[in-house]
Tab-separated table of C-alpha atoms in Angstrom:
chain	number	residue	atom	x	y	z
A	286	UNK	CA	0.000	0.000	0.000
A	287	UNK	CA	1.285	3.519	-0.206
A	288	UNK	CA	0.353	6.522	2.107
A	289	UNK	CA	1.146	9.879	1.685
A	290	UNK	CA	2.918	12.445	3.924
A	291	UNK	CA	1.114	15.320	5.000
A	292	UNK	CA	2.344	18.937	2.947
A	293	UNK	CA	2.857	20.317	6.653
A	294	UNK	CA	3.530	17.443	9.058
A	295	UNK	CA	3.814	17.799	12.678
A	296	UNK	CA	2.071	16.025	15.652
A	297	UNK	CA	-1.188	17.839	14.771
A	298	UNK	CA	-1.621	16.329	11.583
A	299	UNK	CA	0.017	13.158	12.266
A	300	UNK	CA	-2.862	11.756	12.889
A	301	UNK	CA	-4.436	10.923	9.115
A	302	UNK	CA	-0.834	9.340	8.556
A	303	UNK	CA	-1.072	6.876	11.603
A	304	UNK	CA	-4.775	6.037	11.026
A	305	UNK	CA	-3.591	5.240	7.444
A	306	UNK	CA	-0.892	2.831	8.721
A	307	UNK	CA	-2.468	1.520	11.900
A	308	UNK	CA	-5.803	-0.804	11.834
A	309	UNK	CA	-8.114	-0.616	14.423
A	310	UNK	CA	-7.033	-3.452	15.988
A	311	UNK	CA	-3.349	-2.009	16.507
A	312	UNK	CA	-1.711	-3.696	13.431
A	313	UNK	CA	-0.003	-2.453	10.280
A	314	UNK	CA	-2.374	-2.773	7.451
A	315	UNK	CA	-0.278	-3.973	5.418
A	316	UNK	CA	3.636	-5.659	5.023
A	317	UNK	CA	4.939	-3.661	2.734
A	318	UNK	CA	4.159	0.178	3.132
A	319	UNK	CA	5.620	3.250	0.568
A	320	UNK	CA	5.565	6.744	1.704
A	321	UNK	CA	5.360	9.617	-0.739
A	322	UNK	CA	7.024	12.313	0.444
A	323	UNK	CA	6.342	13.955	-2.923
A	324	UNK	CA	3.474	16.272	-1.076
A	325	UNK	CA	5.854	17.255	1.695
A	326	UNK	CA	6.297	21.138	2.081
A	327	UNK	CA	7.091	22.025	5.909
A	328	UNK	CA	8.224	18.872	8.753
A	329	UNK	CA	7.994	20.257	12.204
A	330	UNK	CA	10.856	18.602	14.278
A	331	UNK	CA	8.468	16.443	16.097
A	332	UNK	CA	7.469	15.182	12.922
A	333	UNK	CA	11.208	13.945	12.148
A	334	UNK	CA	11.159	11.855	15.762
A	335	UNK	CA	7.256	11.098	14.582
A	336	UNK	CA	8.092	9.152	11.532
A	337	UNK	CA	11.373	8.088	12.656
A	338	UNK	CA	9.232	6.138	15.222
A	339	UNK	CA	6.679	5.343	13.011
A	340	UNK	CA	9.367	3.518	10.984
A	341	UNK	CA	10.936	1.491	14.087
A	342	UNK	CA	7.230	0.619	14.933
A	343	UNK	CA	6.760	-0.598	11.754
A	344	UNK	CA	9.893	-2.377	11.349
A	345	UNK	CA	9.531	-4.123	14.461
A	346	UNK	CA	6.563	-6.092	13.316
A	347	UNK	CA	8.036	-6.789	10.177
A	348	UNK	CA	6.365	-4.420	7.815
A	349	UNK	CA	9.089	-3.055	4.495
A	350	UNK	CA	9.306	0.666	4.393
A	351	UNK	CA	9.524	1.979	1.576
A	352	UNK	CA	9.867	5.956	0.354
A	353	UNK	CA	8.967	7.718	-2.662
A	354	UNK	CA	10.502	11.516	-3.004
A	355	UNK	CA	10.463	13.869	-5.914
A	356	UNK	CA	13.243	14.492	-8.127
A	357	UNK	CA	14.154	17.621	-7.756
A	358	UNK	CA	14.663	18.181	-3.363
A	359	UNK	CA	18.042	19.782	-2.945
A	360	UNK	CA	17.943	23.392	-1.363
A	361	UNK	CA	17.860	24.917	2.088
A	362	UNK	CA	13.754	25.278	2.358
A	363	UNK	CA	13.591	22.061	1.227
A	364	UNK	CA	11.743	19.296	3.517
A	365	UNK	CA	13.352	16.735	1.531
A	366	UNK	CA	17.031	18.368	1.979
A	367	UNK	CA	15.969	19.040	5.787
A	368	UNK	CA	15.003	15.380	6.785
A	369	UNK	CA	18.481	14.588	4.402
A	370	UNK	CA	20.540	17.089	6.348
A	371	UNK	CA	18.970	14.937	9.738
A	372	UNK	CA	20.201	11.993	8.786
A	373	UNK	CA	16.616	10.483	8.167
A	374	UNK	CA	16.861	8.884	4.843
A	375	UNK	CA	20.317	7.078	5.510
A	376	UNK	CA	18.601	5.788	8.657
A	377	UNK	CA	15.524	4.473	7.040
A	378	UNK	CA	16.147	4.625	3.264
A	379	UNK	CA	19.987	3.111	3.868
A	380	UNK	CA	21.170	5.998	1.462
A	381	UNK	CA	21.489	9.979	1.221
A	382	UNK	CA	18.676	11.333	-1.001
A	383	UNK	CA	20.526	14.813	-2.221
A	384	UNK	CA	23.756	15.330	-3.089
A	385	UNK	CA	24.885	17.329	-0.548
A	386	UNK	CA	23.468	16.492	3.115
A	387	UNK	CA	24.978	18.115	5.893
A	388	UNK	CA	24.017	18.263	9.430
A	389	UNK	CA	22.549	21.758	10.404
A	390	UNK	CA	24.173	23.489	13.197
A	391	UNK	CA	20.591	24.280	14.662
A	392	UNK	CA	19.694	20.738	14.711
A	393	UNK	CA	20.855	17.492	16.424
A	394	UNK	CA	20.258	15.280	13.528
A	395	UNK	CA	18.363	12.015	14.209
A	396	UNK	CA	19.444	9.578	16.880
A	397	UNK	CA	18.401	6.523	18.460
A	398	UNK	CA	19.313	6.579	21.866
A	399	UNK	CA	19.197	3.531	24.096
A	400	UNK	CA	18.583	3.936	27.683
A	401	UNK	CA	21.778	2.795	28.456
A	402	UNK	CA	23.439	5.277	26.510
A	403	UNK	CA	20.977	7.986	27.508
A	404	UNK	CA	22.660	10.007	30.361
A	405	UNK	CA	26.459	10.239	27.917
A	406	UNK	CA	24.225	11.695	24.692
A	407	UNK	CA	22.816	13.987	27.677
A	408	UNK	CA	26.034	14.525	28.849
A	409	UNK	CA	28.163	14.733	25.674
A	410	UNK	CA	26.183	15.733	22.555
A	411	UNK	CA	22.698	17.344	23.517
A	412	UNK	CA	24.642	19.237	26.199
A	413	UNK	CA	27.738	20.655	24.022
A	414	UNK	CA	25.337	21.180	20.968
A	415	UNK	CA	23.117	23.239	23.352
A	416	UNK	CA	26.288	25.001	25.091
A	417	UNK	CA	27.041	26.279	21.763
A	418	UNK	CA	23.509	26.845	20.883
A	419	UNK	CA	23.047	29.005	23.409
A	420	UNK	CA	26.822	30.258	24.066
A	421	UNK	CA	26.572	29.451	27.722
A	422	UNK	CA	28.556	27.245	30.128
A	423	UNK	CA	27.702	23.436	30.610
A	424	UNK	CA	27.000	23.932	34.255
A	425	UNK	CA	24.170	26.530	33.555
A	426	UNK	CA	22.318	23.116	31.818
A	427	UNK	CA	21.828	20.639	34.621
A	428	UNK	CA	18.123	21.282	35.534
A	429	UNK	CA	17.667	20.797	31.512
A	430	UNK	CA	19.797	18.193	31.359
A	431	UNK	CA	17.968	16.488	34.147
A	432	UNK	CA	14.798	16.875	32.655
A	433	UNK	CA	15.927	14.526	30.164
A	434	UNK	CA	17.105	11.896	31.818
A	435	UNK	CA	13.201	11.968	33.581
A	436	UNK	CA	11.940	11.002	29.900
A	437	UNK	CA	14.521	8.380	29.286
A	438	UNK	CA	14.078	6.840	32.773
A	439	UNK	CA	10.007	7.452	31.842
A	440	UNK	CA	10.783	5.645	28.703
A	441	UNK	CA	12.733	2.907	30.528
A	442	UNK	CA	9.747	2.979	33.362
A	443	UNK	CA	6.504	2.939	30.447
A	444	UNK	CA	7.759	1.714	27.195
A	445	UNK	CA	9.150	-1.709	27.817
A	446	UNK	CA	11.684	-0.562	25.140
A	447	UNK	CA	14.575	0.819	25.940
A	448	UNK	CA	14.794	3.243	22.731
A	449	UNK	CA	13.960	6.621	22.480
A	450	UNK	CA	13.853	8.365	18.815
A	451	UNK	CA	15.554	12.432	19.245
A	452	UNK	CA	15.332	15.336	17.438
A	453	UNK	CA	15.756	18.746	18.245
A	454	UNK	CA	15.557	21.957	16.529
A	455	UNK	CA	16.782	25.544	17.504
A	456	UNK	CA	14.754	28.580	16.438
A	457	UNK	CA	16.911	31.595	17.646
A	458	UNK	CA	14.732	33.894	16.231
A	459	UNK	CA	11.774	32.959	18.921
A	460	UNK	CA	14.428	31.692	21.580
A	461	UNK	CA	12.887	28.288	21.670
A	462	UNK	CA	14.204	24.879	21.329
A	463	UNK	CA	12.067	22.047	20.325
A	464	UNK	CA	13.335	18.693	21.793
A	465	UNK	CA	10.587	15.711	21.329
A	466	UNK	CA	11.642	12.473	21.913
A	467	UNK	CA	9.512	9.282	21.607
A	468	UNK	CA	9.439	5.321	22.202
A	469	UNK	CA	7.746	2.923	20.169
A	470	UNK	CA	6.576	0.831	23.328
A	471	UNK	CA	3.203	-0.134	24.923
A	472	UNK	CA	2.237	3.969	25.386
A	473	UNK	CA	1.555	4.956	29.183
A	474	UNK	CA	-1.952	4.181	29.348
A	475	UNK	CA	-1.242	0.520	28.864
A	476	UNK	CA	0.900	0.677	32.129
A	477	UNK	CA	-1.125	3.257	33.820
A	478	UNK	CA	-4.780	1.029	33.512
A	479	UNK	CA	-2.704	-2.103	35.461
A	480	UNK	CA	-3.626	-0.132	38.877
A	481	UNK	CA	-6.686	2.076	37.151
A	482	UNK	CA	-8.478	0.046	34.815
A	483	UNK	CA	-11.027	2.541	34.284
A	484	UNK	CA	-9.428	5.143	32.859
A	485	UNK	CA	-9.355	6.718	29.348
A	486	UNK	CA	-6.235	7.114	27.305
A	487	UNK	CA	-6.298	10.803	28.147
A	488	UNK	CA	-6.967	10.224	32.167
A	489	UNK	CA	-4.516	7.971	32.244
A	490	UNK	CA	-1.466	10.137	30.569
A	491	UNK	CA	-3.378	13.137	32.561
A	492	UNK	CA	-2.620	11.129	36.112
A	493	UNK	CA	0.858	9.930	35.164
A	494	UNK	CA	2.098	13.234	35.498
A	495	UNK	CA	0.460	13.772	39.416
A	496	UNK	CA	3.119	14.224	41.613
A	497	UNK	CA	3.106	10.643	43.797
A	498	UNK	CA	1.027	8.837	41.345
A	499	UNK	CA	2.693	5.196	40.295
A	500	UNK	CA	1.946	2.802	38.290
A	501	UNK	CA	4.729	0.667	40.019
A	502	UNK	CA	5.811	-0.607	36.718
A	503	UNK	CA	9.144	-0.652	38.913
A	504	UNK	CA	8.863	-0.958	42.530
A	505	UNK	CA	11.083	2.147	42.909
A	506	UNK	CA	9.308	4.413	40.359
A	507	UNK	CA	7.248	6.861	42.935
A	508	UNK	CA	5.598	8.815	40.242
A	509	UNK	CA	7.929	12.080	40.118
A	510	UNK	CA	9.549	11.723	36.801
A	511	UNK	CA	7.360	13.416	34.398
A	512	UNK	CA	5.988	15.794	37.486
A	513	UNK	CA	9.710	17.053	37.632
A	514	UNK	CA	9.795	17.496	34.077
A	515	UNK	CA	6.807	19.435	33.861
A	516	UNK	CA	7.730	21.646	37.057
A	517	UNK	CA	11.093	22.166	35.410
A	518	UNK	CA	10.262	23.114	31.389
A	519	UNK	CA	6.735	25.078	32.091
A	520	UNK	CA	6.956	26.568	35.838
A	521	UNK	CA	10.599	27.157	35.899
A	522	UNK	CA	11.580	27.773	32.114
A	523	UNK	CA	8.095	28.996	30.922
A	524	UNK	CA	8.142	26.651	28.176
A	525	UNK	CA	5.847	23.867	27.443
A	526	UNK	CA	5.557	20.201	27.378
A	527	UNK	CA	2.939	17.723	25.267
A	528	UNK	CA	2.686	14.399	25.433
A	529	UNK	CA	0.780	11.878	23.045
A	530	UNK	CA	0.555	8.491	23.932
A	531	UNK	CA	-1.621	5.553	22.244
A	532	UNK	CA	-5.053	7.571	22.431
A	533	UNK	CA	-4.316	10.539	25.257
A	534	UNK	CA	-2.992	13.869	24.319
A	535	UNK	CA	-2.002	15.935	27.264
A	536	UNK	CA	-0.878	19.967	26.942
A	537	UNK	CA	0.809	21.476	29.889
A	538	UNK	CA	1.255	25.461	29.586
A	539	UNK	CA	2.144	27.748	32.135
A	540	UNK	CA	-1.642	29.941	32.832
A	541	UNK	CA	-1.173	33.559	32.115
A	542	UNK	CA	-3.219	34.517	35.293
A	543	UNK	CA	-2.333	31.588	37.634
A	544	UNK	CA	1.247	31.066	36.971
A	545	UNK	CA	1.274	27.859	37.547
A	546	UNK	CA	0.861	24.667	35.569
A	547	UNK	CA	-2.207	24.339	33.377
A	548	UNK	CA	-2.871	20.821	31.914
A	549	UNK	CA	-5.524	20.051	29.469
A	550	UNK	CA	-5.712	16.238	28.285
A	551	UNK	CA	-7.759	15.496	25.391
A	552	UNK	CA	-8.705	12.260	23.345
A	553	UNK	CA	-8.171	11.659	20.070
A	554	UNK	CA	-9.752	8.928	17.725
A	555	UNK	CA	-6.394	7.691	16.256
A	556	UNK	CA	-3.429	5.431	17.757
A	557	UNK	CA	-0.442	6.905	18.450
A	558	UNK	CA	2.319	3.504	18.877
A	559	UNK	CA	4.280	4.716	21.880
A	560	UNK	CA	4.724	7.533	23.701
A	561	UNK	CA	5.917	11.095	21.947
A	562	UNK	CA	6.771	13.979	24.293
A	563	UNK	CA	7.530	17.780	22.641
A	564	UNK	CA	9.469	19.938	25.162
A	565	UNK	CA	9.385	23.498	24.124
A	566	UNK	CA	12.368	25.614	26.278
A	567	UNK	CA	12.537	29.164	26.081
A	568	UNK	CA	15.968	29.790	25.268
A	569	UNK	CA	16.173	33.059	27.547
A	570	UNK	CA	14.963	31.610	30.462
A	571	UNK	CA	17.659	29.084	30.579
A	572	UNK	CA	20.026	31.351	30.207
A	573	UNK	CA	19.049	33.434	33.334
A	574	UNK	CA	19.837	29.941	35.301
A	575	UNK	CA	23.241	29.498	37.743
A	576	UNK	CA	23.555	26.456	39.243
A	577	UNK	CA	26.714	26.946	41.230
A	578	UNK	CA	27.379	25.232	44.125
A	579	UNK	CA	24.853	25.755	47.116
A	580	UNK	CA	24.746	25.138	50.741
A	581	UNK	CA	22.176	22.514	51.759
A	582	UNK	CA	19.485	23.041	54.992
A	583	UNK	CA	17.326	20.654	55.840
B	231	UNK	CA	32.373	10.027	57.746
B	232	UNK	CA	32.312	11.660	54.558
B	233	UNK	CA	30.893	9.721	51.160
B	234	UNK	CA	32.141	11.236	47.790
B	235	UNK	CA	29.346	9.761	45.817
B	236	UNK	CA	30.830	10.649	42.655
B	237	UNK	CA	33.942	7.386	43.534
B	238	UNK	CA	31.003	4.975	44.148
B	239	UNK	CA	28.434	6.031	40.884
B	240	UNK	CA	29.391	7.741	37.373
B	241	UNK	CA	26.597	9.773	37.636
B	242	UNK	CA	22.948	9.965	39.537
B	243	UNK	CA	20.711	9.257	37.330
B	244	UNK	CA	19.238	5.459	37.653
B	245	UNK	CA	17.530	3.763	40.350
B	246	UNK	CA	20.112	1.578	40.283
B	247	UNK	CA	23.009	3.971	40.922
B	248	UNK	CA	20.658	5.040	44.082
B	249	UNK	CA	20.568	1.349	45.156
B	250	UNK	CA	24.423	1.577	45.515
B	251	UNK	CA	24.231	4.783	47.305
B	252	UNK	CA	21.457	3.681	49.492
B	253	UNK	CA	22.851	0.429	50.613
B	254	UNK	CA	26.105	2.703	51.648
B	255	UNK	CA	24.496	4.759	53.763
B	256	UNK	CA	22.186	1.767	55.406
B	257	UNK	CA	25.337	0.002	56.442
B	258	UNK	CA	26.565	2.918	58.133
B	259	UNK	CA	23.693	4.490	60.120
B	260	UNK	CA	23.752	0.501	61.331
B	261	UNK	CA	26.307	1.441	62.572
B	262	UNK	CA	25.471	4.275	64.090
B	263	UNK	CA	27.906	6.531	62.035
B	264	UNK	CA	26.514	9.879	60.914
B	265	UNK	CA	27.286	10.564	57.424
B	266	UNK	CA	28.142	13.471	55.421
B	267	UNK	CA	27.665	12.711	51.418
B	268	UNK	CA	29.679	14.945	49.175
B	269	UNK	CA	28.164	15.758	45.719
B	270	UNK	CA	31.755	17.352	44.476
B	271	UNK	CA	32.019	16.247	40.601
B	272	UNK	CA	27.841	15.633	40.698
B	273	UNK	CA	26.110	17.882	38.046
B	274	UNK	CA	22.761	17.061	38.645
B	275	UNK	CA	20.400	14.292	40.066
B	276	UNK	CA	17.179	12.563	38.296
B	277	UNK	CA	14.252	12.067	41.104
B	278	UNK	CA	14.681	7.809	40.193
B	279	UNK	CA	18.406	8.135	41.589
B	280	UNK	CA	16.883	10.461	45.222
B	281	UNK	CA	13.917	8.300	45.784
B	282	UNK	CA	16.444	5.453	45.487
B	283	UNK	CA	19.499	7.010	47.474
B	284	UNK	CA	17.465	8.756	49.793
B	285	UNK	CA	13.781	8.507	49.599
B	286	UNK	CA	13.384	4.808	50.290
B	287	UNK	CA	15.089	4.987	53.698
B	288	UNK	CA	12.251	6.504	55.043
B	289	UNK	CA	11.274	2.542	55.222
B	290	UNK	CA	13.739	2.114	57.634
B	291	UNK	CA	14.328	5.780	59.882
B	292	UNK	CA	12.750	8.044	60.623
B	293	UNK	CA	12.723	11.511	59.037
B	294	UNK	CA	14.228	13.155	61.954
B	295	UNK	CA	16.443	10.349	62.174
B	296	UNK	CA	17.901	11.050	58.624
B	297	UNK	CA	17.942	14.855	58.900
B	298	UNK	CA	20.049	14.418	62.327
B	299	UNK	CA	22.324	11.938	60.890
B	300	UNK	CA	22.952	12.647	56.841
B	301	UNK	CA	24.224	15.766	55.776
B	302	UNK	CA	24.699	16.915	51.708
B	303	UNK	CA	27.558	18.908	51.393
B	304	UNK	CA	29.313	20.356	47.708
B	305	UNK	CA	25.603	20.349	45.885
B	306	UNK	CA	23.905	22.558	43.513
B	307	UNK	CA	20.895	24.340	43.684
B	308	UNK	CA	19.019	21.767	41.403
B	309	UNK	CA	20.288	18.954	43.895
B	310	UNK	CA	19.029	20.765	46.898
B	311	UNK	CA	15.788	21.625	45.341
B	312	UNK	CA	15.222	17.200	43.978
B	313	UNK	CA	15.970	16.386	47.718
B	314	UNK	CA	14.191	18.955	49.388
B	315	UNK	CA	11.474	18.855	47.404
B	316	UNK	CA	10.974	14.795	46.778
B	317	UNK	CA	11.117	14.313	50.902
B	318	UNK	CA	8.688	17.154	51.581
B	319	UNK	CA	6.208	15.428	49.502
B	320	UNK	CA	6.957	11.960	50.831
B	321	UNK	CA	6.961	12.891	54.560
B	322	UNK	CA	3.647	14.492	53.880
B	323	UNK	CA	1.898	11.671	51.930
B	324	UNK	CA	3.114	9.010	54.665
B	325	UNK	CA	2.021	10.426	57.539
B	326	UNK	CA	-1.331	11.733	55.618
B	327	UNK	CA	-1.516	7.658	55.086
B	328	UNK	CA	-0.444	7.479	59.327
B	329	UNK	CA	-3.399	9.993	59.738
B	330	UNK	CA	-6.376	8.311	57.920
């Protein structure tokens, strides 16, 4: 079968792609699948980890990817020269698609990260790419770098998969940075319904992120991880943090009255294979952080 | 007795690096030695690696207990604020659960 890519593809209109892909009963529709990417005009970095997961998902129930691009995709603007430049098409098509890919130094092209491996790309890579990014020391990035290593011990915690799909994309024009990261695992509301069978996809991501709450997929995992990334990225950093996962969307923004966190979970009638979370940082907020050494009180 | 936690774990991020740091400090308050835990050459710590390390001994002591015997010495505001933070919410929710 062949499906085609959305002209503007992000995690808003991933939806029709997924639905396309995905029966109703949580299996490819078919074994061998071809995208046509000849529609493409604008990919959102989400939708690079998006399809990058899509494409493990697939691959790990033994579905053939295949892609179909137009001839002419070399330029800057390009989508096709973009997802080139982010090392998409050697991952998944095993070759380069224009003639001259290079990474862009306001991207991290596409990785695979294994949980293993996840605190030295924090560490090493994201850290120095975001150093320079932002021209600021390393030590001014531990709360972000932190945050991370919540999702990749969230991954570890919900995903029974220990891979997370990364992309991230600097935009120094609005000082944000757009770092989503997803799994290709059971989603959270699988794990979450073992203790509350009840819920909806959207309760269930909604309650995963109260502070406490556990779905003691680990006996040590006391339900702070995505709390402290959310407290971090939207209270502390103003930015903002969505998660999709199987059927549950949930939104957390800071309120522009309150201050504080404001959630909104919502339901969609399409499958999302995993878990996807968007962080959004504001670029000037992290930059107003010191984290130099402290004196501890109890 | 002074712990450099950075000799015994490469960094703090797992609940099983905690498990190491945890099972250090259990055989010393068993001992009845007060600790002090050094985060020199510590960046940062994930909330798996404090309610590992720290958290979880509220199974065993006490929080007056731990606050009496463990100090954190060498550590960054975003340490302070994981351990401050993920006990204050603990203490609370087990002795809401002594309470009721």
């Amino acid at each position: 079968m062949e499906v085609l890519i959305p002209s503007n593809f992000n995690r808003f209109t991933m939806y029709d792609l997924l639905s396309s892909v995905i029966d109703n009963d949580l299996n490819p529709k078919d074994t061998v699948i071809s995208f046509n990417f000849t529609k493409l005009k604008f990919i959102e970095p989400a939708g690079v980890t998006i399809l990058s997961n899509l494409f493990e998902w697939l691959h790990k129930r033994g579905v053939s990817s295949r892609i179909i691009y137009p001839e002419n995709c070399s330029g800057k603007k390009n989508p096709i020269q973009f997802l080139d430049d982010s090392n998409f098409f050697m991952r998944y098509a095993g070759k380069n698609l224009t003639r001259n890919p290079n990474p862009r130094p306001t991207t991290i092209p596409l990785k695979l990260v294994a949980y293993s491996d996840g605190p030295r790309w924090l560490e090493r890579e994201f850290s120095f790419w975001l150093s320079n990014q932002l021209n600021i020391p390393l030590t001014s990035l531990a709360t972000i770098r932190i945050c991370f290593g919540e999702i990749f011990n969230n991954i570890r915690d919900h995903a029974q998969e220990n891979i997370g799909c990364i992309f991230a994309q600097h935009y120094p024009g609005s000082n944000e940075i757009k770092i989503t990261i997803s799994d290709f695992g059971v989603g959270i509301p699988e794990n979450i319904r073992r203790v509350r069978p009840s819920l909806q996809d959207d309760e269930a991501v909604m309650i995963a992120t109260t502070e406490g709450f556990t779905s003691q997929t680990s006996p040590r995992n006391l339900g702070a991880g995505l709390h402290t990334l959310i407290e971090n990225v939207v209270k502390n950093n103003n930015g903002s943090v969505h998660i999709h996962s199987n059927y549950g969307i949930l939104n957390c923004t800071k309120g522009i009255v309150s201050n504080e966190v404001e959630k909104f979970a919502s339901l969609k009638g399409s499958f999302y294979p995993g878990t996807l979370i968007e962080t959004i940082l504001k670029t000037d907020s992290i930059q107003n952080i010191t984290d130099i050494e402290e004196e501890f009180e109890w | 007795m002074v712990i450099k936690i950075a000799s015994h774990v490469e960094r703090c991020y797992s609940n099983e690096e905690g498990k190491i740091i945890q099972n250090l400090i259990k055989s010393n308050l068993e001992k009845n030695v007060s600790l002090t835990l050094s985060f020199e050459g510590v960046s940062g710590v994930t909330s798996s690696f404090v309610n590992t390390a720290f958290i979880e001994l509220l199974d065993n002591y006490n929080f007056d207990f731990i606050k009496a015997n463990i100090k954190f010495i060498h550590t960054t505001k975003q340490i302070n604020k994981m351990i401050k933070e993920r006990y204050a919410f603990e203490v609370k929710k087990r002795n809401e659960l002594v309470i009721a």
